[in-house]
Coordinates of C-alpha atoms in Angstrom, one line a residue:
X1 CA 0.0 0.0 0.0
X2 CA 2.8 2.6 1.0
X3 CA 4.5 2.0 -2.5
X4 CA 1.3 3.2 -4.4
X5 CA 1.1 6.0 -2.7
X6 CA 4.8 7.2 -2.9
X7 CA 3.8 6.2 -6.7
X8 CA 1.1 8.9 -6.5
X9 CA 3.2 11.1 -4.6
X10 CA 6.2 11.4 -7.3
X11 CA 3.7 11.3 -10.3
X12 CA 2.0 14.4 -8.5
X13 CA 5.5 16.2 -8.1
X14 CA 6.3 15.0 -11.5
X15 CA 3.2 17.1 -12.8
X16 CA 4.2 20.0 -10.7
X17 CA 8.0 20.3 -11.7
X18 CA 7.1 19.6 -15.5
X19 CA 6.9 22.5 -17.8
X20 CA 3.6 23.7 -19.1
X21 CA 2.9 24.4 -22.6
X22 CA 1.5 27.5 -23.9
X23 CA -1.6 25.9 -24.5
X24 CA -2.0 25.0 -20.8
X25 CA -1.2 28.3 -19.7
X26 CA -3.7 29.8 -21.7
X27 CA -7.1 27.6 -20.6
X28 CA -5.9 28.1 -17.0
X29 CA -5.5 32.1 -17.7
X30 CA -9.3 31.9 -19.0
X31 CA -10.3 29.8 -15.9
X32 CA -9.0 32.6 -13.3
X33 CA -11.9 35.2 -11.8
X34 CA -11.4 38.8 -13.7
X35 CA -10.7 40.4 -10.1
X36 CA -7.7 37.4 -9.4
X37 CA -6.3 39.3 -12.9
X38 CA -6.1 42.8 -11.7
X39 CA -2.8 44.5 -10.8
X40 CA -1.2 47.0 -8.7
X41 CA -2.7 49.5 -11.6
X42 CA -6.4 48.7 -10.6
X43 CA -6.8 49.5 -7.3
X44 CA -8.2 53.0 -6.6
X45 CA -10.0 55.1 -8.5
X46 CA -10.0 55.2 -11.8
X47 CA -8.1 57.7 -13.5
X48 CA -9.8 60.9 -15.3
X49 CA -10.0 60.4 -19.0
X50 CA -7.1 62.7 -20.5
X51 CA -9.2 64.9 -23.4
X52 CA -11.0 66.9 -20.1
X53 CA -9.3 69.3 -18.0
X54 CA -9.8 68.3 -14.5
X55 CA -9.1 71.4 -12.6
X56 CA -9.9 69.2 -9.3
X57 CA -7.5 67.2 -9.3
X58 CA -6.5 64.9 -6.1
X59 CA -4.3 66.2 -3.3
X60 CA -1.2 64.4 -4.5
X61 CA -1.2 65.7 -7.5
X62 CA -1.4 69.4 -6.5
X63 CA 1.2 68.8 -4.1
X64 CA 3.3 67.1 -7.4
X65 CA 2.3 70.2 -9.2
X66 CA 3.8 72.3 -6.5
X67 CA 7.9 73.4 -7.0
X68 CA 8.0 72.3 -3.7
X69 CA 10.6 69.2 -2.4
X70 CA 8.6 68.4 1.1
X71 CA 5.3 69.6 2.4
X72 CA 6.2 71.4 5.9
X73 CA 4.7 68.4 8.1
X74 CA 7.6 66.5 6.6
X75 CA 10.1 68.6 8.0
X76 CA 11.7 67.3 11.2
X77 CA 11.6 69.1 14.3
X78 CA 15.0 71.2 15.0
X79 CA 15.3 71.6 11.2
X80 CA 15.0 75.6 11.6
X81 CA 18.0 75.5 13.9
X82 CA 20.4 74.5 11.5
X83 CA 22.1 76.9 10.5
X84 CA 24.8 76.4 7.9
X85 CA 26.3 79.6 7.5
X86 CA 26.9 79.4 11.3
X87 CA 30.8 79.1 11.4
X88 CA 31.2 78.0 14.7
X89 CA 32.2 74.4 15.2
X90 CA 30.1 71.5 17.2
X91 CA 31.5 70.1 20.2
X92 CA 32.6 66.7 21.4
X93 CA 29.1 65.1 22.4
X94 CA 28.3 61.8 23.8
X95 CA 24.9 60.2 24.5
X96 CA 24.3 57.6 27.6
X97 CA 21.1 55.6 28.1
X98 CA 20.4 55.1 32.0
X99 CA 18.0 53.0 33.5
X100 CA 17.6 52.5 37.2
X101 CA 18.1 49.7 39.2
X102 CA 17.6 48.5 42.6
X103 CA 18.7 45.3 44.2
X104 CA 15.6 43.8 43.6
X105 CA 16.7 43.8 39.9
X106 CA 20.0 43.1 40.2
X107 CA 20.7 40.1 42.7
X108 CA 16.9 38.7 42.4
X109 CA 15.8 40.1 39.1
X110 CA 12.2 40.5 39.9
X111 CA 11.3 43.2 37.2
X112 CA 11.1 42.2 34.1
X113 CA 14.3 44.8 33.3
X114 CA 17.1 44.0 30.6
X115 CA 20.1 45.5 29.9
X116 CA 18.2 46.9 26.4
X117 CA 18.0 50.2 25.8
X118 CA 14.5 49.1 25.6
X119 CA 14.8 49.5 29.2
X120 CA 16.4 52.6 30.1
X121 CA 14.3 55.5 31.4
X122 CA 16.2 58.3 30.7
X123 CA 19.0 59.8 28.6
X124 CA 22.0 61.6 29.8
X125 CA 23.9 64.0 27.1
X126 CA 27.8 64.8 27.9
X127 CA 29.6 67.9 26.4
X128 CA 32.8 69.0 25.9
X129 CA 33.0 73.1 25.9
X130 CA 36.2 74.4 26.5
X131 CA 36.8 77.6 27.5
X132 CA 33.5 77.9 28.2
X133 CA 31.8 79.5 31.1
X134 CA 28.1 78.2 32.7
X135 CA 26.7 81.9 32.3
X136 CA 27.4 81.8 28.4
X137 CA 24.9 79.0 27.3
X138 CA 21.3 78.9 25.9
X139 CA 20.0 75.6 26.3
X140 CA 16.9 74.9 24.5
X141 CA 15.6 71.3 24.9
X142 CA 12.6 69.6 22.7
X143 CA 10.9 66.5 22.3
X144 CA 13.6 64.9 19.4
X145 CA 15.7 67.9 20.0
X146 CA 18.8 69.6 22.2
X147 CA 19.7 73.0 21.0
X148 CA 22.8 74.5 22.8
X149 CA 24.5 77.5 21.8
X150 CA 28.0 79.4 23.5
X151 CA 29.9 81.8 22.0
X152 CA 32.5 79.4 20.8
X153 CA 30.0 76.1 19.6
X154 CA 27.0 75.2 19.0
X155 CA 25.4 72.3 18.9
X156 CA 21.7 71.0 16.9
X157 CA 21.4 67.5 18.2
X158 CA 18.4 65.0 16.8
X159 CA 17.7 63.1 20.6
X160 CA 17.3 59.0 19.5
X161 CA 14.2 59.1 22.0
X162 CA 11.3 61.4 22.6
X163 CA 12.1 62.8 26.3
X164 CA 10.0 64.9 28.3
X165 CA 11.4 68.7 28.0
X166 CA 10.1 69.9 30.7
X167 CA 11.3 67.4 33.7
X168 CA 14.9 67.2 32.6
X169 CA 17.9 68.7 34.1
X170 CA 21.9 70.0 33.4
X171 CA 24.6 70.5 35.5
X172 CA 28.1 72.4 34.3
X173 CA 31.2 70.9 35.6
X174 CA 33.7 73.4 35.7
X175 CA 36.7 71.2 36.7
X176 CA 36.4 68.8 32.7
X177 CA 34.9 72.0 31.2
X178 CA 31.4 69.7 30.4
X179 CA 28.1 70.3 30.2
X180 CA 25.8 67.0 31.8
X181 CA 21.7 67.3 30.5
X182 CA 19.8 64.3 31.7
X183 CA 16.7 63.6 30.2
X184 CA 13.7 61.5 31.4
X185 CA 12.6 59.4 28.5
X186 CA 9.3 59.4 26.9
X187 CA 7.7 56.0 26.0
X188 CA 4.4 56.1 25.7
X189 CA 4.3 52.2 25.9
X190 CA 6.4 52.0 29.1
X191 CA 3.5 51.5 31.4
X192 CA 2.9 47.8 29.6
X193 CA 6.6 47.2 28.9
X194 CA 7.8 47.5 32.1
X195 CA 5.4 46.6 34.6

């Protein structure tokens, strides 16, 4: 019994692995459902017969029309900060995730906590100004962006995370000449995440 049907079987892959002819293609082309034909070029509406002037023409198109490259909503935030005839130089920056842990998640690991930086809660920002003094900088933190301007630098920095603007802090450091901003994160799914 088992050797007709392995018969079967390699007759059926036989049939499957054999080149159709043209003929074959054809009656199985008429046997498929008009809507199992349609395309990538069907689906919406259909275009607007080209003999009329169609002065209502879809938003995309106007926008195509338009000399402009990006609609404003596609500009990211901080773009009006940069400033390329600006000749001052940006500083030595670096970016550290933090997260904080207790013993509970350290010895006994009882949150659900990972070294991630799916984990971390807030952000801390390091930089370098030399020959700098606390009194010369403008600070101007943003959802996605850190704005910091001295005499000497200045710095546009995209943040990798939304943080909230409003709860962070900075602290200069006279004695390395830096500038510490911590930033608590802002993840809107951190209340599912990690709890």
């Amino acid at each position: 019994m088992e050797g007709l049907s392995s018969l079967h079987d390699l007759q059926a892959l036989s049939a499957l692995l054999s080149p159709k002819h043209e003929d074959e293609e054809e009656e199985d082309l008429q046997q498929v459902k008009p809507m199992a034909r349609m395309g990538p070029g069907q689906i919406g509406s259909p275009p607007a017969p080209s003999g009329k002037n169609n002065k209502e023409g879809s938003t995309a198109y106007m926008k195509k029309k338009s000399k402009d490259i990006w609609d404003e909503d596609e500009v990211t935030e901080g773009a009006h900060f940069d400033d390329l005839a600006d000749p001052r130089p940006q500083p030595e920056y670096e970016i550290v995730l933090k997260q904080s842990v207790g013993t509970e998640d350290l010895f006994l690991g009882l949150s659900r906590k990972d070294p991630s930086s799916m984990c971390c809660d807030s952000m801390l920002v390091r930089v370098k100004l030399p020959d700098t003094k606390a009194s010369d900088l403008v600070l101007d933190v943003r959802d996605t962006f850190l704005d910091l301007r001295t005499p000497k630098y200045k710095l546009g920095l995209h943040l990798p995370h939304p943080v909230h603007k409003h709860e962070g802090n900075a602290r200069f450091i006279v004695e390395r000449e830096e500038l510490e901003i911590t930033l608590p994160m802002n993840r809107p799914m951190d209340c599912i995440n990690l709890t």
